[in-house]
Short mmCIF file of C-alpha atoms in Angstrom, two decimals:
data_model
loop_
_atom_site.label_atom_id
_atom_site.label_comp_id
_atom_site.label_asym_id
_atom_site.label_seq_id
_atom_site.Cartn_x
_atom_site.Cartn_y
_atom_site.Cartn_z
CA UNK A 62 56.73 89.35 161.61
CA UNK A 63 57.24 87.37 164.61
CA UNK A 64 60.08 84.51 164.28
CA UNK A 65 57.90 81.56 163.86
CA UNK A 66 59.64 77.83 164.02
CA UNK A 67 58.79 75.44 161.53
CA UNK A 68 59.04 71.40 162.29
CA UNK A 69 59.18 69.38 159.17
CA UNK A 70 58.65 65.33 159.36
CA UNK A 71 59.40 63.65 156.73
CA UNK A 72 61.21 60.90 154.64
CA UNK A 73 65.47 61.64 153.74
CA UNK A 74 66.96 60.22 150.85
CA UNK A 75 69.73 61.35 148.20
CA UNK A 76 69.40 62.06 144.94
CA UNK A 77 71.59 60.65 142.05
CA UNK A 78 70.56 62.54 139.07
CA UNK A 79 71.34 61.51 135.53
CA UNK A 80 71.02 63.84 132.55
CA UNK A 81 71.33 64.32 128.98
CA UNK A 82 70.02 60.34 128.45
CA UNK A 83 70.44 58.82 125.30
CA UNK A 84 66.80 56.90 125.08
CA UNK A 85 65.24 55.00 127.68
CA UNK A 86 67.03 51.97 129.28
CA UNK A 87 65.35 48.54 129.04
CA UNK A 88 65.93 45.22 130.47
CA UNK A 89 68.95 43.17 129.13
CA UNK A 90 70.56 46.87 127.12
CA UNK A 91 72.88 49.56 128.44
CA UNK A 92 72.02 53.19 128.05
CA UNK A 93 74.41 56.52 128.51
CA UNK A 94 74.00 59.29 130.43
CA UNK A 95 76.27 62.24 129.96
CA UNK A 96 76.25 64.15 132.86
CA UNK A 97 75.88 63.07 137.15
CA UNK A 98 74.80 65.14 140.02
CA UNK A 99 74.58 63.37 143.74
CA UNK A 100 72.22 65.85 145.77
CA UNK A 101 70.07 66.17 148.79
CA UNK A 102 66.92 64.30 147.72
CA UNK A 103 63.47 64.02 149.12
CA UNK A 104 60.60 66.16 149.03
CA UNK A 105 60.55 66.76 152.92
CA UNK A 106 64.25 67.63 152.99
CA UNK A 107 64.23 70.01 149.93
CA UNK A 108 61.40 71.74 151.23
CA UNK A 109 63.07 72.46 154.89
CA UNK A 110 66.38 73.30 152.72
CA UNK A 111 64.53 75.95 150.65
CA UNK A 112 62.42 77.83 153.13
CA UNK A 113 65.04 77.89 155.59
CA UNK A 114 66.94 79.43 152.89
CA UNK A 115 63.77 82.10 152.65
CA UNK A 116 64.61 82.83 156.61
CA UNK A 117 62.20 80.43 158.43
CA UNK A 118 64.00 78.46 161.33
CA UNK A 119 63.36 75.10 160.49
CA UNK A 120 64.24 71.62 162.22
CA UNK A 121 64.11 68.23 160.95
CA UNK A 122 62.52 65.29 162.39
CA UNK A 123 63.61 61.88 160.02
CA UNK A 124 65.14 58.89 159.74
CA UNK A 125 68.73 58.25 158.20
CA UNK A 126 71.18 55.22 158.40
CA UNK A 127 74.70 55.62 159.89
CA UNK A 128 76.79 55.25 156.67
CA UNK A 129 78.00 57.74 153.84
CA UNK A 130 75.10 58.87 152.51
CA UNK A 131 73.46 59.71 156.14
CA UNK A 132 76.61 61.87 157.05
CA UNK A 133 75.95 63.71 153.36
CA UNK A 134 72.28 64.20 154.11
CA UNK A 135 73.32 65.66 157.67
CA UNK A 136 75.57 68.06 156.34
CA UNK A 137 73.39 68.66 153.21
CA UNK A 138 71.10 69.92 156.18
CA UNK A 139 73.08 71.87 158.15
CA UNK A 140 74.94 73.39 155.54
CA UNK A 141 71.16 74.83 154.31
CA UNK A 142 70.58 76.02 158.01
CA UNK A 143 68.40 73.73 159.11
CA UNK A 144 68.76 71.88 162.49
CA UNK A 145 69.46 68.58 162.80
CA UNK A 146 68.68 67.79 166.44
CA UNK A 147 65.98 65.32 165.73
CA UNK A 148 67.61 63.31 163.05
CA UNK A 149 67.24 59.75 164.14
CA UNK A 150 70.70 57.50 162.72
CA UNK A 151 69.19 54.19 162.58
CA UNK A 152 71.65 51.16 163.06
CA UNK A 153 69.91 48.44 160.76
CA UNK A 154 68.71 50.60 158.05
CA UNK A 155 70.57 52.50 155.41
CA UNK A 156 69.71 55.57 154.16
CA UNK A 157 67.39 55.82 151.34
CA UNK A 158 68.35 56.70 147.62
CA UNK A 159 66.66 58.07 144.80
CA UNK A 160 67.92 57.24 141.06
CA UNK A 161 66.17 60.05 138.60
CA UNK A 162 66.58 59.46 135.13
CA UNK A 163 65.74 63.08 134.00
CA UNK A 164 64.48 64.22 130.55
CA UNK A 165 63.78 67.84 131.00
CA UNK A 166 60.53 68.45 131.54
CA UNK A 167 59.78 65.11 133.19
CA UNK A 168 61.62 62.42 135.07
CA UNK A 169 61.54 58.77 135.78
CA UNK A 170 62.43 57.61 139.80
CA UNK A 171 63.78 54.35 141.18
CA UNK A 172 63.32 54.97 144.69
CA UNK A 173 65.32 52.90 148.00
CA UNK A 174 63.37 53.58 150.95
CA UNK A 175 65.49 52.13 153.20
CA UNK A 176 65.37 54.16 156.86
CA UNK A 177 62.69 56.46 155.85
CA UNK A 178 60.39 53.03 155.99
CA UNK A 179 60.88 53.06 159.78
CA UNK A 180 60.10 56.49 160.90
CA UNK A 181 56.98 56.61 163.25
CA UNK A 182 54.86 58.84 165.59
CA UNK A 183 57.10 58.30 168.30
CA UNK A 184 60.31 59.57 166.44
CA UNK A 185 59.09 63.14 166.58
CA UNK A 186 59.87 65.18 169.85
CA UNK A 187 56.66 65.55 171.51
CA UNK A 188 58.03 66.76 173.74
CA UNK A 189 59.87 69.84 173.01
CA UNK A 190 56.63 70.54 170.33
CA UNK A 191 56.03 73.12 172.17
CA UNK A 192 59.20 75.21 170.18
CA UNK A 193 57.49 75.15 167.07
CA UNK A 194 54.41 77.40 165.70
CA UNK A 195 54.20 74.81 162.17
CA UNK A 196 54.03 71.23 161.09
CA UNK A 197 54.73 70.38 157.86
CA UNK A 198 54.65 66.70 156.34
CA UNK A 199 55.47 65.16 153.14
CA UNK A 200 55.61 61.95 151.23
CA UNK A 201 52.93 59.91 152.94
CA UNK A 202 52.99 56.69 150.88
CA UNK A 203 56.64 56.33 150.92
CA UNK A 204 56.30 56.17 154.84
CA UNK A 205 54.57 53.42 156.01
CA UNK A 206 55.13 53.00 159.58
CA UNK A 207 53.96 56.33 159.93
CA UNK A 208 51.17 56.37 157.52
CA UNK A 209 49.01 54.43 159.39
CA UNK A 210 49.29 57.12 162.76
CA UNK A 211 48.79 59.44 159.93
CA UNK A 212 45.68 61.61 161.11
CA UNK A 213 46.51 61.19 165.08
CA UNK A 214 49.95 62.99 163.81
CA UNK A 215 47.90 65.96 162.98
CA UNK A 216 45.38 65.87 165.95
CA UNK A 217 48.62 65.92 168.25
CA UNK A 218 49.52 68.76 166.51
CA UNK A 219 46.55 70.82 166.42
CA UNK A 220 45.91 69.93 169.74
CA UNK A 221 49.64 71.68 170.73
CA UNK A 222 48.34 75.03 169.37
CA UNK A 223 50.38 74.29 165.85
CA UNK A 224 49.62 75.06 162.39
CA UNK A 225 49.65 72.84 159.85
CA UNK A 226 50.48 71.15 156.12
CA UNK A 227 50.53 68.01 154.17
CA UNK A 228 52.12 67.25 150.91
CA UNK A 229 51.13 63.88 149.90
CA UNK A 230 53.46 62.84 147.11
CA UNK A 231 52.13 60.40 144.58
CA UNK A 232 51.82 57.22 145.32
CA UNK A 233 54.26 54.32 144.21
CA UNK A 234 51.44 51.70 143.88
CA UNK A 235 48.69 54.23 142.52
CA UNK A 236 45.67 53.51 145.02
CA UNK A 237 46.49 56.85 146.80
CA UNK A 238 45.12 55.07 149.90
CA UNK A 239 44.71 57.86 152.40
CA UNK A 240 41.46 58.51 154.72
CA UNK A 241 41.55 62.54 153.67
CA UNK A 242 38.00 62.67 155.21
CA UNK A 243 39.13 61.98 159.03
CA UNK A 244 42.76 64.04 158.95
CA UNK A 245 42.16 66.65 156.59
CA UNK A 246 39.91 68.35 158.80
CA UNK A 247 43.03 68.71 161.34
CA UNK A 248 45.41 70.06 158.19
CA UNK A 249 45.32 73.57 157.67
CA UNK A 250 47.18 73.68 154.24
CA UNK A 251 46.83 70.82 152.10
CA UNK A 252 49.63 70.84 148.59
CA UNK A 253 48.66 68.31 146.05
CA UNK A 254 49.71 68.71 142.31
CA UNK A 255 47.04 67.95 139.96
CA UNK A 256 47.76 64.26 139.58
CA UNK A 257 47.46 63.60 142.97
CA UNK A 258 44.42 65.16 143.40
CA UNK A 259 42.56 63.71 141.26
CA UNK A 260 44.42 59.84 142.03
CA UNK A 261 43.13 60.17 145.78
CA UNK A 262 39.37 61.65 144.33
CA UNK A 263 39.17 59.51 141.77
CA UNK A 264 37.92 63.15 139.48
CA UNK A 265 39.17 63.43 136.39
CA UNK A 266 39.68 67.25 136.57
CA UNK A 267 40.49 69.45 139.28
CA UNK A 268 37.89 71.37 139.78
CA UNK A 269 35.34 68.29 140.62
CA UNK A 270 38.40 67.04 142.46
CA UNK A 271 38.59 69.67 144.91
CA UNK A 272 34.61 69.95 145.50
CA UNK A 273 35.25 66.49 146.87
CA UNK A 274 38.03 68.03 149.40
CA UNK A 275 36.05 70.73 149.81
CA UNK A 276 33.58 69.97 153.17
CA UNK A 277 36.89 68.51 154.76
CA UNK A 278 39.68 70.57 153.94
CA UNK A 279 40.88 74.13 155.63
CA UNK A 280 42.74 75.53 152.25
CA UNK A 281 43.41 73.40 149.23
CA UNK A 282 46.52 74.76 147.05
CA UNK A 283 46.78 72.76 143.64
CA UNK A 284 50.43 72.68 141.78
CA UNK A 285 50.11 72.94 137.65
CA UNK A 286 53.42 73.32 136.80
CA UNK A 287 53.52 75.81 134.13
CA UNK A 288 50.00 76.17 134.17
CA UNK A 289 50.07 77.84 137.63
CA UNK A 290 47.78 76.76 140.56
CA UNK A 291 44.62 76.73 141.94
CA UNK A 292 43.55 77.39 145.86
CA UNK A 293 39.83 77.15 147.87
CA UNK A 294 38.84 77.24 150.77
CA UNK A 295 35.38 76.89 152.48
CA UNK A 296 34.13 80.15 150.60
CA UNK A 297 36.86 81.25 147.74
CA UNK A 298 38.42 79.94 144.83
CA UNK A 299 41.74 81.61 143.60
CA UNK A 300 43.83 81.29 140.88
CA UNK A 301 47.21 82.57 140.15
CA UNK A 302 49.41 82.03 136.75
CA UNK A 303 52.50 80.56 136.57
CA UNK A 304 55.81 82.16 136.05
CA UNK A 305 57.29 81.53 132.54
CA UNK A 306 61.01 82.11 131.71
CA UNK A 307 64.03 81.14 129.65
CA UNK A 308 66.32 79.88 131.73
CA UNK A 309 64.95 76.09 132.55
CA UNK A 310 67.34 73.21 133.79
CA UNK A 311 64.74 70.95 135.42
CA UNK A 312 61.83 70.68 137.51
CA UNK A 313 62.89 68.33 140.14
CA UNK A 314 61.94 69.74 143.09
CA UNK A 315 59.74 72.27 142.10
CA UNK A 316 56.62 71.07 143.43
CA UNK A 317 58.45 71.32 147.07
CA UNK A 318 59.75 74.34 146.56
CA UNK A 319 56.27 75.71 145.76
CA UNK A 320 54.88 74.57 149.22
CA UNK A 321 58.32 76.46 150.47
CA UNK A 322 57.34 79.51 149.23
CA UNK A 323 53.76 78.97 150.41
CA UNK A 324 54.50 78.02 153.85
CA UNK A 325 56.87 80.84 154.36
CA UNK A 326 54.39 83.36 153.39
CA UNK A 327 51.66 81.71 155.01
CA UNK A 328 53.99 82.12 158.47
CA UNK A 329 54.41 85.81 157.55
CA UNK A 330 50.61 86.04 157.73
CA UNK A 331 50.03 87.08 153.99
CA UNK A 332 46.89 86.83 152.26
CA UNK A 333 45.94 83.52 150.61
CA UNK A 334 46.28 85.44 147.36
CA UNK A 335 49.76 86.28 147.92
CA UNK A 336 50.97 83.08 149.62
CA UNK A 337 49.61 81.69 146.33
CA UNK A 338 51.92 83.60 144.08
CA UNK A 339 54.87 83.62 145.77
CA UNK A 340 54.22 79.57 145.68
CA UNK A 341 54.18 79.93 141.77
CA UNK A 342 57.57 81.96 142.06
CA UNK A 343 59.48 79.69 144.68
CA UNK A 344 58.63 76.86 141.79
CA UNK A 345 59.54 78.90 139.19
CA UNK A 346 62.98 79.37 140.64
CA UNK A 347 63.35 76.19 141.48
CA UNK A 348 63.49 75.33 137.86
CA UNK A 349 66.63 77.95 137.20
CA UNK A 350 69.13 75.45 138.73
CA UNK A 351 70.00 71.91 138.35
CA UNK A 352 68.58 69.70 141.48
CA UNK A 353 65.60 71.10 143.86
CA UNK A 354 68.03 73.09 145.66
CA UNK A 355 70.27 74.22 143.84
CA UNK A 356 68.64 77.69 143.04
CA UNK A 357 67.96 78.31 146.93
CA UNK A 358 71.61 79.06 148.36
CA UNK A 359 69.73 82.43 150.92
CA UNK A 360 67.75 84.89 150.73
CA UNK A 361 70.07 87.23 149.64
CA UNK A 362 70.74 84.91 146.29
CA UNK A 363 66.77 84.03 145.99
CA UNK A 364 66.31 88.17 145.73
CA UNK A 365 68.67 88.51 143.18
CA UNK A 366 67.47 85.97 141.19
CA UNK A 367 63.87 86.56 141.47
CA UNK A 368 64.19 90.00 140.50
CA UNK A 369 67.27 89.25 137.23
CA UNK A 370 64.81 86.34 135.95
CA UNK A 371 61.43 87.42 136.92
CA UNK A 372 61.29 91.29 137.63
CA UNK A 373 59.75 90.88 141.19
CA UNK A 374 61.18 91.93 144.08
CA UNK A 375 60.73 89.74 147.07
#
C-alpha cells in the first residue's frame, strides 16, 4: 500500500462525560453523577485520532481558542499522532465543549460551539493540498461559517486530484438543511447513521432513503449501531452485520470510529465489501472503552483487541 495522507476539517471540542446518572436532571433540581471523564471530543477529532492510530498519516485543519482546553485538544492530537500544523488558535473565541450526560446505550449532549463556529474555506491550506491523497469532513451543522462554502469545499478538492468523505452529524435544530443534490456528486464516500439519513430525505426507512441519494451520491455507507450497516452505490447494495460482544462501556464515538475504519481501508484500496466490515469492527471496538478513543491507543493495541474480543485478525 502506498502511504496515502489524509486531511481532516472539522469542528474541535472536549468532552466532559458524566456516567452512572441517577435520573434525568430538570430545571430548578440537582441530579448526581458518579463518575467524570474530560476527553478529546468531536466527531472530526476522534475520527483523525482513531485512524491515525490504524497507521494513516493524518493532519488537522480546525479551529481552537488559546486557553486550557485548546492546549488539551492540541496535545490530545499530537499525543494520537496526528499533526497539528493547521490548527488555527483563535484569539476571541474559546474552544468549544461538549457536556454528555451518558446512559449506556444512549446519551444526551449540551454542546458550546465556541471557535469551531468560525472555521471557514479559507482556514484550510490550499495551498500545501497538494500533500494529501483524502478529504474527510464532519459535523456540518455545527459549522456554520463553513456550511454555507460547503459544496465549493468539495469541488476544490476534487478538482486537486483528492478523494473524498462527509459525515454529516445530526443536526441541532432538526431541518438537516443541506443541498446533498449539488455536493454529493463531488463526495466520494458519504457516512450517515440511519437517523440522519432519513432527517435530510425526509424517508422513513433507509432503504427509500438512500434511493433518494442514490442518482447523486458515489457510495452511500449507513451506520445501525448494533444492527450493522448498509452501503450502495450506483449498481450494488451491500450489507454487513454488526459485531456483538460482552464487553460494552459506551458508544460515544462509535459512529466516528466506524468511518475510521472505513476510510482507512478505503485508502488501502479494499473492496467496498471489506471496507464495510472493518467499519462495523472499528465501531465495535470503539464501544470496549470508555470515551471514542479510548479503545484506539495503535495499531499494535487495536490488533490485540480485535482479535481477544472479536476473533479477527486485522
Amino acid at each position: 500500500m502506498q502511504n496515502k495522507k489524509l486531511l481532516v476539517v472539522g469542528e474541535l471540542n472536549v468532552d466532559l462525560i458524566l456516567n452512572d446518572i441517577r435520573g434525568f436532571p430538570k430545571v430548578g433540581t440537582e441530579i448526581i453523577a458518579s463518575q467524570m471523564n474530560l476527553t478529546l471530543g468531536s466527531s472530526s477529532a476522534i475520527f483523525a485520532s482513531n485512524i491515525a492510530a490504524l497507521g494513516v498519516s493524518t493532519s488537522f485543519c480546525g479551529k481552537i481558542g488559546q486557553d486550557d482546553f485548546g492546549d488539551f485538544v492540541f496535545d490530545r492530537l499530537r499525543e494520537k499522532g496526528v499533526h497539528t500544523d493547521f490548527l488555527v488558535k483563535d484569539k476571541i473565541y474559546q474552544t468549544g465543549l461538549t457536556l454528555v450526560l451518558n446512559y449506556g446505550q444512549d446519551r444526551a449532549n449540551v454542546t458550546y460551539c465556541g471557535a469551531m463556529e468560525h472555521l471557514g474555506i479559507d482556514d484550510i491550506p490550499w495551498d500545501h493540498i497538494d500533500q494529501f491523497d483524502h478529504l474527510h469532513f464532519s459535523n456540518l451543522f455545527l459549522q456554520p461559517k463553513i456550511r454555507k462554502d460547503i459544496s465549493s469545499l468539495f469541488k476544490k478538492a476534487k478538482a486537486a486530484g483528492l478523494t473524498t468523505s462527509l459525515d454529516l452529524q445530526t443536526d441541532p435544530e432538526g431541518r438537516f438543511d443541506f443541498d446533498f443534490q449539488a455536493c454529493l456528486p463531488f463526495v466520494d464516500i458519504f457516512l450517515p447513521n440511519e437517523a440522519e439519513i432519513k432527517g435530510l430525505t425526509g424517508k422513513n426507512n433507509v432503504e427509500d432513503a438512500l434511493e433518494v441519494l442514490r442518482p447523486f451520491a458515489h457510495v452511500v455507507a449507513v451506520k445501525m449501531g448494533q444492527k450493522g450497516s448498509i452501503l450502495i452505490n450506483k449498481s450494488e447494495r451491500i450489507q454487513a452485520v454488526g459485531f456483538k460482544h460482552e464487553h460494552f462501556v459506551d458508544a460515544i464515538g462509535a459512529g466516528d470510529s466506524f468511518n475510521a475504519g472505513f476510510i482507512h481501508s478505503f485508502l488501502e484500496e479494499k473492496s467496498l465489501e471489506e471496507c464495510l466490515q472493518f467499519a462495523n469492527l472499528t465501531g465495535a471496538l470503539n464501544t470496549t472503552a470508555a470515551g471514542g478513543t479510548g479503545a484506539f491507543e495503535d495499531r499494535k493495541n487495536i490488533s490485540e483487541k480485535a482479535m481477544k474480543i472479536f476473533n479477527v485478525k486485522i
